[in-house]
PDB file of C-alpha atoms in Angstrom:
ATOM      1  CA  MET A   1      -0.056   0.197  -0.117  1.00  0.00           C
ATOM      2  CA  PRO A   2       1.296   3.853  -0.768  1.00  0.00           C
ATOM      3  CA  LYS A   3       3.702   5.109   1.780  1.00  0.00           C
ATOM      4  CA  HIS A   4       2.491   7.711   4.421  1.00  0.00           C
ATOM      5  CA  SER A   5       3.939  10.715   2.417  1.00  0.00           C
ATOM      6  CA  PHE A   6       1.065   9.785  -0.221  1.00  0.00           C
ATOM      7  CA  PHE A   7      -1.865  10.274   2.487  1.00  0.00           C
ATOM      8  CA  ARG A   8      -0.388  13.595   3.715  1.00  0.00           C
ATOM      9  CA  LEU A   9      -1.101  15.163   0.368  1.00  0.00           C
ATOM     10  CA  ASP A  10      -4.373  17.275   0.123  1.00  0.00           C
ATOM     11  CA  GLU A  11      -7.541  15.160  -0.984  1.00  0.00           C
ATOM     12  CA  ALA A  12      -7.585  16.969  -4.503  1.00  0.00           C
ATOM     13  CA  ARG A  13      -3.821  15.738  -5.542  1.00  0.00           C
ATOM     14  CA  ARG A  14      -4.658  12.615  -4.325  1.00  0.00           C
ATOM     15  CA  GLU A  15      -7.740  12.144  -6.309  1.00  0.00           C
ATOM     16  CA  GLU A  16      -6.198  13.123  -9.072  1.00  0.00           C
ATOM     17  CA  ILE A  17      -3.584  10.848  -8.877  1.00  0.00           C
ATOM     18  CA  SER A  18      -5.500   8.111  -8.715  1.00  0.00           C
ATOM     19  CA  ASN A  19      -8.006   9.134 -11.677  1.00  0.00           C
ATOM     20  CA  SER A  20      -4.762   9.710 -13.920  1.00  0.00           C
ATOM     21  CA  ALA A  21      -3.544   6.125 -12.968  1.00  0.00           C
ATOM     22  CA  MET A  22      -7.081   4.458 -13.363  1.00  0.00           C
ATOM     23  CA  HIS A  23      -7.263   5.576 -16.877  1.00  0.00           C
ATOM     24  CA  LEU A  24      -3.484   4.012 -17.451  1.00  0.00           C
ATOM     25  CA  PHE A  25      -4.496   0.547 -15.856  1.00  0.00           C
ATOM     26  CA  VAL A  26      -7.421   0.809 -17.956  1.00  0.00           C
ATOM     27  CA  ASP A  27      -6.298   1.636 -21.256  1.00  0.00           C
ATOM     28  CA  HIS A  28      -3.345  -0.766 -21.317  1.00  0.00           C
ATOM     29  CA  LEU A  29      -2.583  -4.723 -20.120  1.00  0.00           C
ATOM     30  CA  TYR A  30      -1.117  -4.466 -16.892  1.00  0.00           C
ATOM     31  CA  GLU A  31       2.157  -6.093 -18.362  1.00  0.00           C
ATOM     32  CA  ASP A  32       2.386  -3.489 -21.122  1.00  0.00           C
ATOM     33  CA  ILE A  33       2.607  -0.827 -18.814  1.00  0.00           C
ATOM     34  CA  THR A  34       6.386   0.635 -17.789  1.00  0.00           C
ATOM     35  CA  MET A  35       7.349   2.614 -15.323  1.00  0.00           C
ATOM     36  CA  LYS A  36       7.867   5.541 -17.584  1.00  0.00           C
ATOM     37  CA  MET A  37       4.479   5.569 -18.811  1.00  0.00           C
ATOM     38  CA  VAL A  38       3.452   5.766 -15.121  1.00  0.00           C
ATOM     39  CA  PHE A  39       5.736   8.678 -14.313  1.00  0.00           C
ATOM     40  CA  ASP A  40       4.551  10.464 -17.411  1.00  0.00           C
ATOM     41  CA  ARG A  41       0.539   9.887 -16.932  1.00  0.00           C
ATOM     42  CA  LEU A  42       1.034  10.985 -13.465  1.00  0.00           C
ATOM     43  CA  SER A  43       3.279  13.667 -14.284  1.00  0.00           C
ATOM     44  CA  MET A  44       5.322  12.600 -11.689  1.00  0.00           C
ATOM     45  CA  HIS A  45       9.546  13.070 -11.272  1.00  0.00           C
ATOM     46  CA  PRO A  46      10.438   8.940 -10.487  1.00  0.00           C
ATOM     47  CA  GLY A  47      12.061  10.347  -6.991  1.00  0.00           C
ATOM     48  CA  THR A  48       8.227  11.777  -6.308  1.00  0.00           C
ATOM     49  CA  PHE A  49       6.529   8.710  -7.231  1.00  0.00           C
ATOM     50  CA  TYR A  50       8.761   6.200  -4.628  1.00  0.00           C
ATOM     51  CA  ARG A  51       8.215   8.833  -2.128  1.00  0.00           C
ATOM     52  CA  TYR A  52       4.780   7.837  -2.223  1.00  0.00           C
ATOM     53  CA  PHE A  53       4.668   4.371  -3.745  1.00  0.00           C
ATOM     54  CA  GLU A  54       6.832   1.310  -4.052  1.00  0.00           C
ATOM     55  CA  ASP A  55       6.311  -0.009  -7.598  1.00  0.00           C
ATOM     56  CA  LYS A  56       3.369   0.094  -9.848  1.00  0.00           C
ATOM     57  CA  ASP A  57       1.987  -2.878  -7.806  1.00  0.00           C
ATOM     58  CA  ASP A  58       1.401  -0.417  -4.947  1.00  0.00           C
ATOM     59  CA  LEU A  59      -0.246   2.112  -7.092  1.00  0.00           C
ATOM     60  CA  TYR A  60      -2.809  -0.539  -8.594  1.00  0.00           C
ATOM     61  CA  CYS A  61      -3.545  -1.864  -4.876  1.00  0.00           C
ATOM     62  CA  LEU A  62      -4.359   1.877  -3.929  1.00  0.00           C
ATOM     63  CA  LEU A  63      -6.882   2.225  -6.854  1.00  0.00           C
ATOM     64  CA  ILE A  64      -8.652  -0.996  -5.794  1.00  0.00           C
ATOM     65  CA  ARG A  65      -8.605  -0.381  -1.972  1.00  0.00           C
ATOM     66  CA  ASN A  66     -10.227   3.058  -3.161  1.00  0.00           C
ATOM     67  CA  VAL A  67     -13.507   1.174  -5.188  1.00  0.00           C
ATOM     68  CA  SER A  68     -13.614  -1.455  -2.259  1.00  0.00           C
ATOM     69  CA  GLN A  69     -13.700   1.043   0.354  1.00  0.00           C
ATOM     70  CA  LYS A  70     -16.219   2.997  -1.617  1.00  0.00           C
ATOM     71  CA  ARG A  71     -18.429   0.156  -2.315  1.00  0.00           C
ATOM     72  CA  ALA A  72     -18.278  -1.373   1.153  1.00  0.00           C
ATOM     73  CA  ALA A  73     -19.222   2.197   2.521  1.00  0.00           C
ATOM     74  CA  TYR A  74     -22.268   2.051   0.210  1.00  0.00           C
ATOM     75  CA  PHE A  75     -23.891  -1.406   1.311  1.00  0.00           C
ATOM     76  CA  LYS A  76     -23.095  -0.664   4.937  1.00  0.00           C
ATOM     77  CA  ASN A  77     -25.331   2.210   4.728  1.00  0.00           C
ATOM     78  CA  ASN A  78     -28.127   0.431   3.093  1.00  0.00           C
ATOM     79  CA  ASN A  79     -30.830  -0.856   4.904  1.00  0.00           C
ATOM     80  CA  GLY A  80     -30.909  -4.378   6.189  1.00  0.00           C
ATOM     81  CA  ASP A  81     -33.480  -6.224   3.688  1.00  0.00           C
ATOM     82  CA  PHE A  82     -31.466  -4.670   0.515  1.00  0.00           C
ATOM     83  CA  LEU A  83     -27.931  -5.684   2.082  1.00  0.00           C
ATOM     84  CA  ASN A  84     -29.930  -9.392   2.462  1.00  0.00           C
ATOM     85  CA  ARG A  85     -31.135  -9.601  -0.968  1.00  0.00           C
ATOM     86  CA  PHE A  86     -27.638  -8.125  -2.604  1.00  0.00           C
ATOM     87  CA  PHE A  87     -25.644 -10.342  -0.259  1.00  0.00           C
ATOM     88  CA  LEU A  88     -27.347 -13.623  -1.164  1.00  0.00           C
ATOM     89  CA  THR A  89     -28.280 -13.546  -4.671  1.00  0.00           C
ATOM     90  CA  SER A  90     -26.039 -10.525  -6.254  1.00  0.00           C
ATOM     91  CA  LEU A  91     -22.862 -10.609  -4.368  1.00  0.00           C
ATOM     92  CA  PHE A  92     -21.036  -9.981  -7.776  1.00  0.00           C
ATOM     93  CA  GLY A  93     -23.379  -8.113 -10.194  1.00  0.00           C
ATOM     94  CA  ASN A  94     -26.536  -6.489 -10.236  1.00  0.00           C
ATOM     95  CA  ALA A  95     -29.487  -7.111  -8.197  1.00  0.00           C
ATOM     96  CA  ASN A  96     -32.725  -7.725 -10.151  1.00  0.00           C
ATOM     97  CA  GLU A  97     -31.065  -6.046 -13.257  1.00  0.00           C
ATOM     98  CA  MET A  98     -30.706  -2.618 -11.471  1.00  0.00           C
ATOM     99  CA  VAL A  99     -27.499  -1.118 -10.657  1.00  0.00           C
ATOM    100  CA  THR A 100     -26.581  -1.730  -6.920  1.00  0.00           C
ATOM    101  CA  GLU A 101     -23.308   0.109  -6.395  1.00  0.00           C
ATOM    102  CA  PRO A 102     -21.968   3.583  -6.713  1.00  0.00           C
ATOM    103  CA  LEU A 103     -19.025   2.966  -9.098  1.00  0.00           C
ATOM    104  CA  ASN A 104     -18.778   5.096 -11.877  1.00  0.00           C
ATOM    105  CA  GLU A 105     -17.812   3.900 -15.360  1.00  0.00           C
ATOM    106  CA  LEU A 106     -14.023   4.130 -14.856  1.00  0.00           C
ATOM    107  CA  GLU A 107     -13.986   2.745 -11.550  1.00  0.00           C
ATOM    108  CA  ILE A 108     -16.154  -0.499 -13.013  1.00  0.00           C
ATOM    109  CA  LYS A 109     -13.896  -0.677 -15.970  1.00  0.00           C
ATOM    110  CA  LEU A 110     -10.966  -0.892 -13.547  1.00  0.00           C
ATOM    111  CA  THR A 111     -12.521  -3.619 -11.444  1.00  0.00           C
ATOM    112  CA  GLU A 112     -12.430  -5.679 -14.751  1.00  0.00           C
ATOM    113  CA  THR A 113      -8.891  -5.650 -15.231  1.00  0.00           C
ATOM    114  CA  PHE A 114      -9.285  -8.319 -12.288  1.00  0.00           C
ATOM    115  CA  LEU A 115      -9.339 -10.799 -15.139  1.00  0.00           C
ATOM    116  CA  LYS A 116      -6.309  -9.725 -17.128  1.00  0.00           C
ATOM    117  CA  ILE A 117      -3.944  -8.553 -14.515  1.00  0.00           C
ATOM    118  CA  PRO A 118      -0.534 -10.994 -13.626  1.00  0.00           C
ATOM    119  CA  GLU A 119      -1.349 -13.958 -11.150  1.00  0.00           C
ATOM    120  CA  ASN A 120       1.288 -12.811  -8.517  1.00  0.00           C
ATOM    121  CA  VAL A 121      -0.414  -9.317  -8.920  1.00  0.00           C
ATOM    122  CA  LEU A 122      -3.949 -10.576  -8.455  1.00  0.00           C
ATOM    123  CA  LEU A 123      -2.531 -12.451  -5.192  1.00  0.00           C
ATOM    124  CA  LYS A 124      -1.045  -9.439  -3.833  1.00  0.00           C
ATOM    125  CA  VAL A 125      -4.087  -7.353  -4.454  1.00  0.00           C
ATOM    126  CA  TYR A 126      -6.002 -10.202  -2.408  1.00  0.00           C
ATOM    127  CA  LEU A 127      -3.901 -10.448   0.548  1.00  0.00           C
ATOM    128  CA  ASN A 128      -3.019  -6.667   0.729  1.00  0.00           C
ATOM    129  CA  VAL A 129      -6.359  -5.290  -0.066  1.00  0.00           C
ATOM    130  CA  LEU A 130      -9.249  -7.406  -0.227  1.00  0.00           C
ATOM    131  CA  LYS A 131      -8.629  -9.538   2.544  1.00  0.00           C
ATOM    132  CA  GLY A 132     -10.196  -7.814   5.401  1.00  0.00           C
ATOM    133  CA  GLU A 133     -11.508  -5.085   3.694  1.00  0.00           C
ATOM    134  CA  SER A 134     -15.258  -6.781   3.416  1.00  0.00           C
ATOM    135  CA  PHE A 135     -14.919  -9.414   6.153  1.00  0.00           C
ATOM    136  CA  PRO A 136     -16.199  -6.987   8.659  1.00  0.00           C
ATOM    137  CA  LEU A 137     -18.969  -5.863   6.362  1.00  0.00           C
ATOM    138  CA  ILE A 138     -20.280  -9.511   5.703  1.00  0.00           C
ATOM    139  CA  LYS A 139     -20.049 -10.073   9.457  1.00  0.00           C
ATOM    140  CA  ASP A 140     -22.546  -7.350  10.363  1.00  0.00           C
ATOM    141  CA  ILE A 141     -24.737  -8.383   7.387  1.00  0.00           C
ATOM    142  CA  LEU A 142     -24.830 -11.917   8.835  1.00  0.00           C
ATOM    143  CA  ARG A 143     -25.535 -10.467  12.306  1.00  0.00           C
ATOM    144  CA  ARG A 144     -28.302  -8.540  11.427  1.00  0.00           C
ATOM    145  CA  MET A 145     -29.897 -11.467   9.405  1.00  0.00           C
ATOM    146  CA  ARG A 146     -29.505 -13.595  12.125  1.00  0.00           C
ATOM    147  CA  VAL A 147     -31.509 -10.994  14.536  1.00  0.00           C
ATOM    148  CA  ASP A 148     -33.837 -10.759  11.568  1.00  0.00           C
ATOM    149  CA  GLY A 149     -34.469 -14.822  11.972  1.00  0.00           C
ATOM    150  CA  TYR A 150     -32.894 -15.400   8.257  1.00  0.00           C
ATOM    151  CA  LEU A 151     -29.996 -17.574   9.393  1.00  0.00           C
ATOM    152  CA  ARG A 152     -29.630 -21.160  10.449  1.00  0.00           C
ATOM    153  CA  PRO A 153     -28.678 -21.373  14.269  1.00  0.00           C
ATOM    154  CA  ASP A 154     -25.470 -23.557  13.696  1.00  0.00           C
ATOM    155  CA  LEU A 155     -23.536 -21.188  11.376  1.00  0.00           C
ATOM    156  CA  ASP A 156     -19.903 -19.960  12.159  1.00  0.00           C
ATOM    157  CA  ASP A 157     -19.983 -16.198  11.505  1.00  0.00           C
ATOM    158  CA  ASP A 158     -16.532 -16.276  10.658  1.00  0.00           C
ATOM    159  CA  LEU A 159     -16.287 -19.494   8.739  1.00  0.00           C
ATOM    160  CA  ILE A 160     -18.957 -18.317   6.643  1.00  0.00           C
ATOM    161  CA  SER A 161     -17.488 -14.115   6.785  1.00  0.00           C
ATOM    162  CA  PHE A 162     -13.962 -15.664   5.260  1.00  0.00           C
ATOM    163  CA  MET A 163     -15.721 -18.042   2.969  1.00  0.00           C
ATOM    164  CA  PHE A 164     -17.719 -15.284   1.230  1.00  0.00           C
ATOM    165  CA  GLU A 165     -14.631 -12.767   1.617  1.00  0.00           C
ATOM    166  CA  SER A 166     -12.318 -15.018  -0.127  1.00  0.00           C
ATOM    167  CA  MET A 167     -15.362 -16.166  -2.887  1.00  0.00           C
ATOM    168  CA  GLN A 168     -14.776 -13.217  -5.614  1.00  0.00           C
ATOM    169  CA  PHE A 169     -11.050 -14.131  -5.737  1.00  0.00           C
ATOM    170  CA  ASN A 170     -11.695 -17.874  -6.159  1.00  0.00           C
ATOM    171  CA  LEU A 171     -14.077 -17.198  -8.873  1.00  0.00           C
ATOM    172  CA  VAL A 172     -11.791 -14.459 -10.662  1.00  0.00           C
ATOM    173  CA  MET A 173      -9.416 -17.413 -10.740  1.00  0.00           C
ATOM    174  CA  PHE A 174     -12.026 -19.923 -11.851  1.00  0.00           C
ATOM    175  CA  PHE A 175     -12.483 -17.426 -15.015  1.00  0.00           C
ATOM    176  CA  ARG A 176      -9.142 -17.307 -15.874  1.00  0.00           C
ATOM    177  CA  GLU A 177      -8.520 -21.089 -15.442  1.00  0.00           C
ATOM    178  CA  PHE A 178     -11.128 -21.397 -17.902  1.00  0.00           C
ATOM    179  CA  ASP A 179     -10.949 -18.656 -19.928  1.00  0.00           C
ATOM    180  CA  ILE A 180     -14.386 -17.306 -19.375  1.00  0.00           C
ATOM    181  CA  LYS A 181     -14.584 -13.702 -20.866  1.00  0.00           C
ATOM    182  CA  ASP A 182     -18.350 -13.419 -21.440  1.00  0.00           C
ATOM    183  CA  ALA A 183     -19.567 -10.910 -18.957  1.00  0.00           C
ATOM    184  CA  THR A 184     -22.884 -12.316 -19.102  1.00  0.00           C
ATOM    185  CA  LEU A 185     -21.974 -15.781 -18.307  1.00  0.00           C
ATOM    186  CA  GLN A 186     -19.642 -14.609 -15.233  1.00  0.00           C
ATOM    187  CA  HIS A 187     -22.576 -13.024 -13.894  1.00  0.00           C
ATOM    188  CA  LYS A 188     -24.596 -16.210 -14.150  1.00  0.00           C
ATOM    189  CA  ILE A 189     -21.675 -18.473 -12.533  1.00  0.00           C
ATOM    190  CA  SER A 190     -21.627 -15.857  -9.810  1.00  0.00           C
ATOM    191  CA  LYS A 191     -25.016 -15.350  -9.191  1.00  0.00           C
ATOM    192  CA  TYR A 192     -25.261 -19.346  -9.020  1.00  0.00           C
ATOM    193  CA  PHE A 193     -22.562 -19.789  -6.703  1.00  0.00           C
ATOM    194  CA  ALA A 194     -23.773 -16.879  -4.388  1.00  0.00           C
ATOM    195  CA  ASP A 195     -27.467 -18.619  -4.365  1.00  0.00           C
ATOM    196  CA  PHE A 196     -25.664 -22.198  -3.766  1.00  0.00           C
ATOM    197  CA  MET A 197     -23.677 -20.811  -0.649  1.00  0.00           C
ATOM    198  CA  GLY A 198     -27.133 -18.879   0.420  1.00  0.00           C
ATOM    199  CA  HIS A 199     -29.330 -21.651   0.550  1.00  0.00           C
ATOM    200  CA  GLY A 200     -27.093 -23.305   2.954  1.00  0.00           C
ATOM    201  CA  LEU A 201     -27.248 -20.328   5.091  1.00  0.00           C
ATOM    202  CA  LEU A 202     -31.071 -19.551   5.528  1.00  0.00           C
ATOM    203  CA  GLU A 203     -33.619 -21.500   7.234  1.00  0.00           C
ATOM    204  CA  ASP A 204     -35.496 -23.261   4.583  1.00  0.00           C
ATOM    205  CA  HIS A 205     -38.993 -21.130   5.147  1.00  0.00           C
ATOM    206  CA  LYS A 206     -36.934 -17.909   4.786  1.00  0.00           C
ATOM    207  CA  TYR A 207     -35.229 -19.010   1.483  1.00  0.00           C
ATOM    208  CA  ALA A 208     -38.689 -20.030  -0.120  1.00  0.00           C
ATOM    209  CA  GLU A 209     -39.916 -16.544   1.334  1.00  0.00           C
ATOM    210  CA  MET A 210     -37.079 -14.743  -0.285  1.00  0.00           C
ATOM    211  CA  VAL A 211     -37.051 -16.518  -3.545  1.00  0.00           C
ATOM    212  CA  SER A 212     -40.921 -15.924  -3.686  1.00  0.00           C
ATOM    213  CA  ASP A 213     -40.548 -12.323  -3.128  1.00  0.00           C
ATOM    214  CA  LEU A 214     -37.587 -12.033  -5.939  1.00  0.00           C
ATOM    215  CA  LYS A 215     -39.997 -13.816  -8.137  1.00  0.00           C
ATOM    216  CA  LYS A 216     -42.861 -11.150  -7.597  1.00  0.00           C
ATOM    217  CA  ALA A 217     -40.139  -8.222  -7.645  1.00  0.00           C
ATOM    218  CA  LYS A 218     -39.142  -9.404 -11.334  1.00  0.00           C
ATOM    219  CA  GLU A 219     -42.815  -9.634 -12.448  1.00  0.00           C
TER     220      GLU A 219
END
């Protein structure tokens, strides 16, 4: 992650650096981006860059951290029923074909680069950014669902939170392993897996009730 000196910059400058970097990673394959391209796009002297970041990977991790925190804050502030539906039926995409996240077009394109970055960078992003970012959010959702009577009583929140936290990483690895590039198919597979996991979490009558409510909403 960036050095402390980066976070001492004013917010406008940090945002300017992040937006410029996002365009760079969206417009070019990760492997093709040279450090000279980074310096030029950020209009930054090499000495200044290394005062803020360790390397290109560090910069990319910052961008993913930014969009992850933006998404987490949005869902945390939504009402419980919305969270339940999103968590169980659309963890990786849109619920009921409606936009369910606050990311802008550029930020969404950045998340899509996950399927193209080198595996060692993907693992670094997961270990240094994603792992731990979503765990508290998921655990809080489980707590709310338990209070509302949705969850089976024999579940361990830590185990389930860890499984959901690592699920997106594993699905990305699955898409890469089998060269699944079609976005629609990726969404269907992600939704299937989220549904599969969700069915194991809920009391049977609550699962049936939620499925029925979703069908009515689609109609």
